[in-house]
PDB file of C-alpha atoms and ligand atoms in Angstrom:
ATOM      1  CA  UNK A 923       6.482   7.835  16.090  1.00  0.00           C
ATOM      2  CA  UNK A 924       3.317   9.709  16.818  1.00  0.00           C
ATOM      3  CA  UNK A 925       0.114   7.245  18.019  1.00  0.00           C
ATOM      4  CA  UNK A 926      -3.670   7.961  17.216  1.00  0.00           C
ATOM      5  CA  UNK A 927      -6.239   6.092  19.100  1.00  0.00           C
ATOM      6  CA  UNK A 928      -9.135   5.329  16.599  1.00  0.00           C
ATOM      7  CA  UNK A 929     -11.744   3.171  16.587  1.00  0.00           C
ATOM      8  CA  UNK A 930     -10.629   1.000  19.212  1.00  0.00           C
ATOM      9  CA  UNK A 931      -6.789   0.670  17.864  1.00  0.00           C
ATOM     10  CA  UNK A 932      -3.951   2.861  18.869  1.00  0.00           C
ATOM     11  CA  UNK A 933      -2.695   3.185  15.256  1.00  0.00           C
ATOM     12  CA  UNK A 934       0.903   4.155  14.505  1.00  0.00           C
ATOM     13  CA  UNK A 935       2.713   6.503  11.882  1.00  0.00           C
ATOM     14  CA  UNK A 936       5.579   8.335  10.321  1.00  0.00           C
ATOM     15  CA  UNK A 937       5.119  11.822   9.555  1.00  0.00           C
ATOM     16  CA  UNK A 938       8.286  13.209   8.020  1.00  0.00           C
ATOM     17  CA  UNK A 939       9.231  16.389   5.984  1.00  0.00           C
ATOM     18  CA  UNK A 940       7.861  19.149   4.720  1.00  0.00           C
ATOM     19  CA  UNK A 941       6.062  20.205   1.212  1.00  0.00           C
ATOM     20  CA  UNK A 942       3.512  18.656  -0.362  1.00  0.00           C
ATOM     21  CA  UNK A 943       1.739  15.779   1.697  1.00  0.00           C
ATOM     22  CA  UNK A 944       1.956  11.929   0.535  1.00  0.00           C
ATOM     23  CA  UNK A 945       0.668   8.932   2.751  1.00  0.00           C
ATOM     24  CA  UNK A 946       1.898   5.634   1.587  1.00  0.00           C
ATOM     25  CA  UNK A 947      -0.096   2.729   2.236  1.00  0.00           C
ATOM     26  CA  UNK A 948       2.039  -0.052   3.179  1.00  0.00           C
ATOM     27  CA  UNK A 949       0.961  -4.199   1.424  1.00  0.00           C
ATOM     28  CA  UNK A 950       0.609  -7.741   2.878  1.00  0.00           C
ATOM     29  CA  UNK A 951       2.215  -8.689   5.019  1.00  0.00           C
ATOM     30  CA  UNK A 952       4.291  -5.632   5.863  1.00  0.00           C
ATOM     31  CA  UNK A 953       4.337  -2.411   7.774  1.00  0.00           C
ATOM     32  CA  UNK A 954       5.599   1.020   7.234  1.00  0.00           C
ATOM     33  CA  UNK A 955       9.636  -0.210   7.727  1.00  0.00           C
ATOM     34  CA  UNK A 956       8.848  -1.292   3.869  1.00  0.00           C
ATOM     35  CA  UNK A 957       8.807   2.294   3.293  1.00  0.00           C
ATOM     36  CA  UNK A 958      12.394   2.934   4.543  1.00  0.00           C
ATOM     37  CA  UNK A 959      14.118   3.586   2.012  1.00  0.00           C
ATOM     38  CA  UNK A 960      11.642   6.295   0.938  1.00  0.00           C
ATOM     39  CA  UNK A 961      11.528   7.819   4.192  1.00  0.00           C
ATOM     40  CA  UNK A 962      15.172   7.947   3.819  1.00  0.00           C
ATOM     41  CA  UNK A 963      15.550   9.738   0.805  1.00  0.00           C
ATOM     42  CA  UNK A 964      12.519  11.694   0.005  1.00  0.00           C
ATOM     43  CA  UNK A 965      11.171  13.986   3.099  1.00  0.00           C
ATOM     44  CA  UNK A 966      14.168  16.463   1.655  1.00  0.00           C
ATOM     45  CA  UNK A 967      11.441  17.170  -0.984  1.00  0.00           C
ATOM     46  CA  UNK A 968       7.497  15.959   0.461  1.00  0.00           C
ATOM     47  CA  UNK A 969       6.016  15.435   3.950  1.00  0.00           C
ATOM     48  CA  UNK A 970       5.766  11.713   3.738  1.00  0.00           C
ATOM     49  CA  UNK A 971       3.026  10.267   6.137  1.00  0.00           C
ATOM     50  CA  UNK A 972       3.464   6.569   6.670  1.00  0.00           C
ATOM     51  CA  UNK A 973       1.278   4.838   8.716  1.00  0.00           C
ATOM     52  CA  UNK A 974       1.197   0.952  10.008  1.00  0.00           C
ATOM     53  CA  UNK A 975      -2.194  -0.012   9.069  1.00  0.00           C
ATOM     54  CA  UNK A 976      -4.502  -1.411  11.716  1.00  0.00           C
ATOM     55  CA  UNK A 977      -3.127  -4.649  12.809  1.00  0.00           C
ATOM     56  CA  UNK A 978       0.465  -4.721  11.310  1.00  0.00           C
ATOM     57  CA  UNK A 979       3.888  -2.907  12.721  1.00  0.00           C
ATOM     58  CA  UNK A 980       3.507  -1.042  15.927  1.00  0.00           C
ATOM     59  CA  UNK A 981      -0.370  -0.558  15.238  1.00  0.00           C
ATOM     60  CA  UNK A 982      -3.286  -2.671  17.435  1.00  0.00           C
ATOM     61  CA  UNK A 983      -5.891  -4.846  15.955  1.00  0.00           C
ATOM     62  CA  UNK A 984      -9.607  -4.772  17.030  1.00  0.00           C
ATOM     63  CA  UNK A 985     -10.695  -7.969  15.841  1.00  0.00           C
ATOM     64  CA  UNK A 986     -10.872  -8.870  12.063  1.00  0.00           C
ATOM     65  CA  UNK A 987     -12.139  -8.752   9.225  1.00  0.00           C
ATOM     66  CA  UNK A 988      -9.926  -5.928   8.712  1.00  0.00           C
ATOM     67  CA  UNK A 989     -11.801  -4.740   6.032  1.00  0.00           C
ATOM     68  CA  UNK A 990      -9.988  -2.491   3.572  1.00  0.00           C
ATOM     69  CA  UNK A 991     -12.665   0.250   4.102  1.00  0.00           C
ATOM     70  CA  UNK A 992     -11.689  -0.112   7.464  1.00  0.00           C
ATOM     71  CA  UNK A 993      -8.098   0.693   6.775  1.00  0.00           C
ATOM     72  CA  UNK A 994      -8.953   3.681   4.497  1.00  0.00           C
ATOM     73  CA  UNK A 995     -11.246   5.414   7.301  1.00  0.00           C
ATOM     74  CA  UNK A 996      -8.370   4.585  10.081  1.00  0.00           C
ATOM     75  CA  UNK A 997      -5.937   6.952   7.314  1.00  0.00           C
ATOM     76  CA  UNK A 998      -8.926   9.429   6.837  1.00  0.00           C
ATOM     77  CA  UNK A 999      -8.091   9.387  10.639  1.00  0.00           C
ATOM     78  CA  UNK A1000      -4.972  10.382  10.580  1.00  0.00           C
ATOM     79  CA  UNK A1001      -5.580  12.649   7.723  1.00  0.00           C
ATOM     80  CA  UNK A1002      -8.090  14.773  10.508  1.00  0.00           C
ATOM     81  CA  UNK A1003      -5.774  14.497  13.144  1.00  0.00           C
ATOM     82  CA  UNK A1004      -2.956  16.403  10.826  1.00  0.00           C
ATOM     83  CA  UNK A1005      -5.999  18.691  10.051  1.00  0.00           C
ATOM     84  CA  UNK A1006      -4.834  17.681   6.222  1.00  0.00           C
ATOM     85  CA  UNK A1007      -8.173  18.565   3.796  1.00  0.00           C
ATOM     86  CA  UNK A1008      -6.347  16.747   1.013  1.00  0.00           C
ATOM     87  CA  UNK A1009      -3.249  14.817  -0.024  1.00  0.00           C
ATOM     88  CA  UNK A1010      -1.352  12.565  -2.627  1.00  0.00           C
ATOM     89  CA  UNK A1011      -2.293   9.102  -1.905  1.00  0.00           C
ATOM     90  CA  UNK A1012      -0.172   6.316  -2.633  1.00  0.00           C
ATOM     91  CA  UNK A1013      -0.609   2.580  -2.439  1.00  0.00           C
ATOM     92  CA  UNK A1014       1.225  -0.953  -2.510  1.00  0.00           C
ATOM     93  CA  UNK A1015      -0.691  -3.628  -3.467  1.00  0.00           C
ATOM     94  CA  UNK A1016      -3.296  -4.020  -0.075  1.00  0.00           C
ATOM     95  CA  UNK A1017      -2.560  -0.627   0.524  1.00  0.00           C
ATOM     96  CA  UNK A1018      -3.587   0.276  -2.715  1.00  0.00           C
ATOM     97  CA  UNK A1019      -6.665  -1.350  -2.314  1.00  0.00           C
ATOM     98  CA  UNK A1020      -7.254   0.994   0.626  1.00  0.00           C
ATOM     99  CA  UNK A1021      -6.423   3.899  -1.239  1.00  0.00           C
ATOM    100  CA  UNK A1022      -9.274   2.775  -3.860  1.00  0.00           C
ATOM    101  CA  UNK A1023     -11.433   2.546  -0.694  1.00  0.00           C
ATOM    102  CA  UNK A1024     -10.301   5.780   0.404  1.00  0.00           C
ATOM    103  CA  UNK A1025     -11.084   7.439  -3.217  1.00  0.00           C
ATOM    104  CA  UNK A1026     -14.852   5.861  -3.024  1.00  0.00           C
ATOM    105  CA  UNK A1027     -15.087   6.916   0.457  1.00  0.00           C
ATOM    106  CA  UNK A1028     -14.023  10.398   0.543  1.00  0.00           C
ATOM    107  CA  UNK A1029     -12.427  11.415  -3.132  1.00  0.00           C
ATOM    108  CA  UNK A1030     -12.187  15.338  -1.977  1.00  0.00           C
ATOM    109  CA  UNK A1031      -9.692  13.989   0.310  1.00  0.00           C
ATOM    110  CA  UNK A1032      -7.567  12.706  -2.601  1.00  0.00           C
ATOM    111  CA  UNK A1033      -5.244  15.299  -4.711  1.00  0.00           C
ATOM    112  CA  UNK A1034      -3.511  12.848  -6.721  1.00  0.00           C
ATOM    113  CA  UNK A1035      -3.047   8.883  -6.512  1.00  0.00           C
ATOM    114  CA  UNK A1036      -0.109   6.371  -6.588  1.00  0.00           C
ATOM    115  CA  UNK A1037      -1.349   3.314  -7.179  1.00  0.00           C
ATOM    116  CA  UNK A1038       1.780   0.685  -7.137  1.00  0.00           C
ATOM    117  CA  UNK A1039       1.934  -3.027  -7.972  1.00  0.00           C
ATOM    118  CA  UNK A1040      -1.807  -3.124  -6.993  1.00  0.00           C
ATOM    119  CA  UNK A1041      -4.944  -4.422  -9.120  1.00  0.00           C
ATOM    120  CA  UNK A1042      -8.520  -3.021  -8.717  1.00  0.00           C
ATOM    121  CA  UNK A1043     -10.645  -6.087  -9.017  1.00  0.00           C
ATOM    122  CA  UNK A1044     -11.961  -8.224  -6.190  1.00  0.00           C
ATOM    123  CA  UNK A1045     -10.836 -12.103  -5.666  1.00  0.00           C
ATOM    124  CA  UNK A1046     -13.027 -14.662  -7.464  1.00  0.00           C
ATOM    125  CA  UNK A1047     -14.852 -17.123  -5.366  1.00  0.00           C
ATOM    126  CA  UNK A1048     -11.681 -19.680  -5.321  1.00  0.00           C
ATOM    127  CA  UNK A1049      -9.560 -16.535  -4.508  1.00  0.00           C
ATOM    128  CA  UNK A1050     -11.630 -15.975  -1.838  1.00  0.00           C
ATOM    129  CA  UNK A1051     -11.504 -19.461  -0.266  1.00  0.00           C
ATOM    130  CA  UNK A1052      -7.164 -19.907  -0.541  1.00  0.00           C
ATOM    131  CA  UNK A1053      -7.150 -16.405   1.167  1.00  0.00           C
ATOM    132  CA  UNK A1054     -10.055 -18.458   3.977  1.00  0.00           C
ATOM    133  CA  UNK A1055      -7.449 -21.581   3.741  1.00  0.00           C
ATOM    134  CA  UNK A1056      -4.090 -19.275   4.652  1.00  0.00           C
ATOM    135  CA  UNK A1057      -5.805 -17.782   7.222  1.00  0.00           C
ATOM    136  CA  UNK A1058      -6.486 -21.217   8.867  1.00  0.00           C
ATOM    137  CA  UNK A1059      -2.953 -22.115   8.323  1.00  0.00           C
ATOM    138  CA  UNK A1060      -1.497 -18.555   9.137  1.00  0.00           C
ATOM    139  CA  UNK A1061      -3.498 -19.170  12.828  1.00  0.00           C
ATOM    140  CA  UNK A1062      -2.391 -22.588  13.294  1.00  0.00           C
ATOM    141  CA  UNK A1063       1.123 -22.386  11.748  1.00  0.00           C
ATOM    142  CA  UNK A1064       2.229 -18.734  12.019  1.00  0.00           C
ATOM    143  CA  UNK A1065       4.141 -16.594  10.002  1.00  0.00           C
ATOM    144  CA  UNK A1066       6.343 -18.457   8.393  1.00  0.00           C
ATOM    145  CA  UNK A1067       3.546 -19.950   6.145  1.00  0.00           C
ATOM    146  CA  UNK A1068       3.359 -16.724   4.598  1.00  0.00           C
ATOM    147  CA  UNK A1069       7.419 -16.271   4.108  1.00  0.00           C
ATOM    148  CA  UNK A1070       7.531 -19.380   2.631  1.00  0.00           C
ATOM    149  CA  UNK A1071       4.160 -18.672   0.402  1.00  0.00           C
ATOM    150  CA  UNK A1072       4.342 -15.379  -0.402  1.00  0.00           C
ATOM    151  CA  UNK A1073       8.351 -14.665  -0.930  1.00  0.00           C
ATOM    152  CA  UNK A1074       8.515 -16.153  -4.482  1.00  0.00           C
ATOM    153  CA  UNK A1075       6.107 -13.934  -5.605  1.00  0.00           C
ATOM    154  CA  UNK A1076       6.748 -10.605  -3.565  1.00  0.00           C
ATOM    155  CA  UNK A1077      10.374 -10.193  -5.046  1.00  0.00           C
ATOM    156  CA  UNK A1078      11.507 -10.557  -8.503  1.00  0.00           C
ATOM    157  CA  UNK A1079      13.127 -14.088  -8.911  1.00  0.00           C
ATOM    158  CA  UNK A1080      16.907 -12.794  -9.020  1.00  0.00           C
ATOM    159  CA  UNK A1081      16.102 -10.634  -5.508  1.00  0.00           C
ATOM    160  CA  UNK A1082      19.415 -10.332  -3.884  1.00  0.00           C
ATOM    161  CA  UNK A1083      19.623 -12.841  -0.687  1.00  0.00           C
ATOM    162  CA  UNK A1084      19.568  -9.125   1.378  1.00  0.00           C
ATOM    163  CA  UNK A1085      16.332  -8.157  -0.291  1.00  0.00           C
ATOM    164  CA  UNK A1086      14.559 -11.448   0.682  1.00  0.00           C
ATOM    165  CA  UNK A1087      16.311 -11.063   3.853  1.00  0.00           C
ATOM    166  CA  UNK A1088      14.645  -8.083   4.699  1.00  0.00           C
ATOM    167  CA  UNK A1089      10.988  -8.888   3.385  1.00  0.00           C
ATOM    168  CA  UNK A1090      11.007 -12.030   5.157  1.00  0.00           C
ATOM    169  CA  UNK A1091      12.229  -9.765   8.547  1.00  0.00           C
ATOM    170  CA  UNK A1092       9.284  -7.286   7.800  1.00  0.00           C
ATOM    171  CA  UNK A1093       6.780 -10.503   7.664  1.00  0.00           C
ATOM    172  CA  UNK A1094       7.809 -12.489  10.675  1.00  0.00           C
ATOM    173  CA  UNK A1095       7.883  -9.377  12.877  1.00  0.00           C
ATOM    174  CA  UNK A1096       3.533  -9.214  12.585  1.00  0.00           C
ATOM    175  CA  UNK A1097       1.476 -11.105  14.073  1.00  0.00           C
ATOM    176  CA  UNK A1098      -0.607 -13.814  12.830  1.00  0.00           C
ATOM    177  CA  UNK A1099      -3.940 -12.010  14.500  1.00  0.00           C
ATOM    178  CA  UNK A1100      -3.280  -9.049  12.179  1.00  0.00           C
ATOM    179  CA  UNK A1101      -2.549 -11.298   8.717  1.00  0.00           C
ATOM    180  CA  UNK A1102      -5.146 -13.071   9.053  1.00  0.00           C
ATOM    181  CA  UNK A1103      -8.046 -10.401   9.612  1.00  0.00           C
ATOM    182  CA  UNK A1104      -5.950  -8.691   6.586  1.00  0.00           C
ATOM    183  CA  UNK A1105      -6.352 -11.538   4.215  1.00  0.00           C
ATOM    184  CA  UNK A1106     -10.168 -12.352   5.447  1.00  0.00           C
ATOM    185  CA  UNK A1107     -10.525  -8.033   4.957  1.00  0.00           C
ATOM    186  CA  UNK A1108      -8.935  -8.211   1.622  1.00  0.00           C
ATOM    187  CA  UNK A1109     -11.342 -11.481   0.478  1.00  0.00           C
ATOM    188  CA  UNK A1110     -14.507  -9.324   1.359  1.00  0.00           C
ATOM    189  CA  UNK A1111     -13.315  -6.224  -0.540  1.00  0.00           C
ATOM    190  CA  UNK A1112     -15.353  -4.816  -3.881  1.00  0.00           C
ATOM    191  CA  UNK A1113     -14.181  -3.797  -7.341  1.00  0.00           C
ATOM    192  CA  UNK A1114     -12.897  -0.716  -7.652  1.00  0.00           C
ATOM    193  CA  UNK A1115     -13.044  -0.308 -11.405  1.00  0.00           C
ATOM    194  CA  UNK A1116     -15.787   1.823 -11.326  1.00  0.00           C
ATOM    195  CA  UNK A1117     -14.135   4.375  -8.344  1.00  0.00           C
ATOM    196  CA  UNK A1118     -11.086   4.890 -10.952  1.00  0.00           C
ATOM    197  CA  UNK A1119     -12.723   5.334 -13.828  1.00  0.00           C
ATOM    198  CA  UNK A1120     -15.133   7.993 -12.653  1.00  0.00           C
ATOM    199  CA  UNK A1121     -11.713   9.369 -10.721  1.00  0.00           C
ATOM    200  CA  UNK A1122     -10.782  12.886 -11.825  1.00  0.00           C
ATOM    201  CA  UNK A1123      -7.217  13.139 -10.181  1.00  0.00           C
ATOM    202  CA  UNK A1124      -3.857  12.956 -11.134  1.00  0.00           C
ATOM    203  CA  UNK A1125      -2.876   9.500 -11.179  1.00  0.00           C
ATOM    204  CA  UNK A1126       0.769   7.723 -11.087  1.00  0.00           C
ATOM    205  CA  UNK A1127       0.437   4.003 -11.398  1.00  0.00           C
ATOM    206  CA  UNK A1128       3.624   1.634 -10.915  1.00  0.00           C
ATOM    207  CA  UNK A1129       4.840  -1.654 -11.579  1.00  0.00           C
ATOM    208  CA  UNK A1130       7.944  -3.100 -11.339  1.00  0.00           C
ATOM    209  CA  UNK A1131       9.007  -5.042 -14.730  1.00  0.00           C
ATOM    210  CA  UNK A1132       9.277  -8.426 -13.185  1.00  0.00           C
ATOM    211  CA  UNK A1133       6.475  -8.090 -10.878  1.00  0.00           C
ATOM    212  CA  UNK A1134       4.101 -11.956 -11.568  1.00  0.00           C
ATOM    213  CA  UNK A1135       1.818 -11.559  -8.657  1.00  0.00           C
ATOM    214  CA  UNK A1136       0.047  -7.761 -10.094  1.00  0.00           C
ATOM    215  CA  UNK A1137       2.121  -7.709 -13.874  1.00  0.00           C
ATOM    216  CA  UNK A1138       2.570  -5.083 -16.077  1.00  0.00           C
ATOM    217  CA  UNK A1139      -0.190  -6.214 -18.157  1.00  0.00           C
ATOM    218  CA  UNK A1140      -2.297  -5.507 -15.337  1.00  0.00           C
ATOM    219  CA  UNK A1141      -0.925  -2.376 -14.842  1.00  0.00           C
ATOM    220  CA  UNK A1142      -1.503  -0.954 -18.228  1.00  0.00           C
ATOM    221  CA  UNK A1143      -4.984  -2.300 -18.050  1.00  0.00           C
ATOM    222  CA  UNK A1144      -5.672   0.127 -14.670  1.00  0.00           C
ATOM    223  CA  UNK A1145      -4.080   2.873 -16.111  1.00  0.00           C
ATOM    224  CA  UNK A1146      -5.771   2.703 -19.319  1.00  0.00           C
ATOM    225  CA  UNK A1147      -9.437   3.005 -16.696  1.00  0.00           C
ATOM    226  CA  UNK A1148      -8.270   6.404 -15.282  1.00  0.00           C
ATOM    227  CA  UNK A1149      -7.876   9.479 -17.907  1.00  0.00           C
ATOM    228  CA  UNK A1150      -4.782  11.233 -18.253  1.00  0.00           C
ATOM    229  CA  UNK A1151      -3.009   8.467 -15.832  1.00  0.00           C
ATOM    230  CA  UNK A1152       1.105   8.016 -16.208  1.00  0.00           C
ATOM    231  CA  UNK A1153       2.368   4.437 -16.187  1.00  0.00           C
ATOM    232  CA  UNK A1154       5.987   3.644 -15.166  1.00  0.00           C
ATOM    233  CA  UNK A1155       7.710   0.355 -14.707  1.00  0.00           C
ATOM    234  CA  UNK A1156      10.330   0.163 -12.274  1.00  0.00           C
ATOM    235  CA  UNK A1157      13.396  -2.463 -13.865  1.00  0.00           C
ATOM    236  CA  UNK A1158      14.906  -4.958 -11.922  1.00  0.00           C
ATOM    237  CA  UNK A1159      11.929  -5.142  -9.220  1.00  0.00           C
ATOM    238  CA  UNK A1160       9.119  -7.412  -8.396  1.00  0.00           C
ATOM    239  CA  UNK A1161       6.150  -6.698  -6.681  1.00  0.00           C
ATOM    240  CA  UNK A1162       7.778  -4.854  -3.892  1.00  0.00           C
ATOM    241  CA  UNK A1163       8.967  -1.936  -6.615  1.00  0.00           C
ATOM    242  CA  UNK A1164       9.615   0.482  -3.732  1.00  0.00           C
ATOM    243  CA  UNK A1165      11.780  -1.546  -1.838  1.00  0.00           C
ATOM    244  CA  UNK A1166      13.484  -3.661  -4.513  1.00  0.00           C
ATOM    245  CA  UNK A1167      14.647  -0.806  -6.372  1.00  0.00           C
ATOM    246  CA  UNK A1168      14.387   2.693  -4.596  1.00  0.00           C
ATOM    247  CA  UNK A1169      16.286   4.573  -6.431  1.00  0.00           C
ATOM    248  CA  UNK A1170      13.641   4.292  -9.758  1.00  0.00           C
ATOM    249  CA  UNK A1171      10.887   4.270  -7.694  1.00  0.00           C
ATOM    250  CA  UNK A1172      11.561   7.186  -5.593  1.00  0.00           C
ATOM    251  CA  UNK A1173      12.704   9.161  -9.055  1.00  0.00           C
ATOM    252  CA  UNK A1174       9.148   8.374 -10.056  1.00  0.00           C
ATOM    253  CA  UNK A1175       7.755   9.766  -7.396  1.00  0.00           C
ATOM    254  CA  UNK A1176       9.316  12.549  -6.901  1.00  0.00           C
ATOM    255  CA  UNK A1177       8.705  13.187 -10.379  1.00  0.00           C
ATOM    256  CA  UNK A1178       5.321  13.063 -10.111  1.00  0.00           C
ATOM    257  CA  UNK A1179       4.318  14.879  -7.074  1.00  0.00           C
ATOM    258  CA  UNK A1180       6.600  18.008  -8.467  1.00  0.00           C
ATOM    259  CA  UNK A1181       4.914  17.970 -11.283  1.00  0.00           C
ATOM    260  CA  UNK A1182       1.398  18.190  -9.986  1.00  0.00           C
ATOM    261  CA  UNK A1183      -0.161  21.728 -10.524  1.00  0.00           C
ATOM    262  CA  UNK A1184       0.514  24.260  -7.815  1.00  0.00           C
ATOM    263  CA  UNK A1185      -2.979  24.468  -6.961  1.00  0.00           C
ATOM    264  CA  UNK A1186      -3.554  21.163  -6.428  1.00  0.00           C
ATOM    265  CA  UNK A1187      -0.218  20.493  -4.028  1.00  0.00           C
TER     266      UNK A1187
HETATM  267  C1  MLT B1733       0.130  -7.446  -1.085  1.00  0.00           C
HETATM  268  O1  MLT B1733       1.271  -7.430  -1.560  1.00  0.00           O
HETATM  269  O2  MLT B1733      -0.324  -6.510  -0.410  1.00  0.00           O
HETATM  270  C2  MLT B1733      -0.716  -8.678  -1.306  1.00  0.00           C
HETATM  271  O3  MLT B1733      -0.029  -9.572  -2.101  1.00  0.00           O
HETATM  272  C3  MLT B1733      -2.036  -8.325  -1.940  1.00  0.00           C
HETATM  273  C4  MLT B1733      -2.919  -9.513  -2.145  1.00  0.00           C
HETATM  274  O4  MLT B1733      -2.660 -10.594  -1.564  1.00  0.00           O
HETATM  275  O5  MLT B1733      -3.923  -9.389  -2.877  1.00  0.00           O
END
């Protein structure tokens, strides 16, 4: 896996295929390994670029808050070191927040955008002080505060005992360090409604059907911010729609970027 060394963190990624470029933006509390079962099927048609975002998987942490402008400059980062001018950006959930940090930071940089069981508003003020509280606990208690917290709504309620298997795997492997800078990043972050619906891109937004913790509701409501957006809803997955069903997710996609103008892939 090739290593960057950026702003004080050696930061890690996947970079695999060829065609059109797409970075996917892992969530909380994950790494790109949630991403497998794209970067097992779909590099036969797109140059997937995966990275572990500052903090999480095989990447270093600098000290927190890792805010999520932070995380979008660190892909920017990458994005120079591929010497890639522009690319199809895709997002789940935290990492979509970073690709709406990305598209107010640098939107020539952004061809299209995936946006995936992710919301664009900021935390209210008692959002902000439970994501204060599991950081506490997260330091004291470790990781297995956030299995336990976050696993009933991350998967959809009838997840398979391998699914929940494998998220809870993906969790314990970070460190606390990393969550909890993530969560005090994500509690200082702004709303993005106004960066998507002055966005003039291509956009793909996903949910999966049973997703409670970003619903479809909330999903329509994004899309309906961006012009000429495309809404799909993944069946039989929860919040983690890439993972919980790849096969519907990756069809959606794959759809997608192949249907993006020539010009603009
Ligand atoms: C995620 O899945 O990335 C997190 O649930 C996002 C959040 O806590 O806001």
């Amino acid at each position: 896996m090739p290593t960057l060394e950026h702003d004080d963190a050696k930061l890690f990624y996947r970079d695999e295929g060829k065609g059109q470029p797409v970075m996917l933006l892992h969530g909380f509390p994950l790494s790109s390994e949630s991403f497998q079962a794209q970067l097992d099927a779909l590099p036969r048609k797109m140059r997937l670029i995966v990275p572990d975002h500052r903090g999480f998987g095989r990447s270093t942490l600098d000290g927190g808050p890792t805010e999520m402008s932070r995380l979008a400059k660190d892909a920017l980062a990458i994005l120079d070191a591929l010497d890639l001018e522009s690319v199809v950006v895709g997002g789940v959930s935290m990492g979509g927040y970073v690709a709406m940090a990305l598209a107010r930071l640098a939107p020539a940089r952004l061809k299209a955008l995936v946006l995936i069981d992710t919301q664009p508003g900021p935390d209210d003020d008692a959002g902000k002080a439970r994501r204060e509280a599991t950081a506490r606990d997260v330091e004291a208690k470790g990781m297995e505060v956030l299995v336990e917290s976050m696993m009933p709504t991350l998967v959809a309620i009838d997840a398979t005992p391998a699914t929940r298997a494998k998220v809870g795997r993906l969790i314990r492997a970070n460190t606390t360090q990393g969550a909890s800078a993530a969560l005090r990043g994500m509690a200082l972050r702004p709303d993005s409604r106004d960066v998507l619906s002055q966005l003039q891109r291509p956009t793909l937004v996903v949910v999966g059907e049973r997703d409670t913790l970003t619903p479809p509701e909330k999903s329509r409501e994004m899309a309906a911010l961006i012009s000429g957006s495309r809404l799909v809803e993944i069946p039989s997955a929860g919040h983690l729609s890439n993972l919980e069903n790849p096969e519907a997710f990756n069809r959606a996609l794959e759809e997608f970027v192949l249907s993006l103008p020539k010009e603009s892939r």
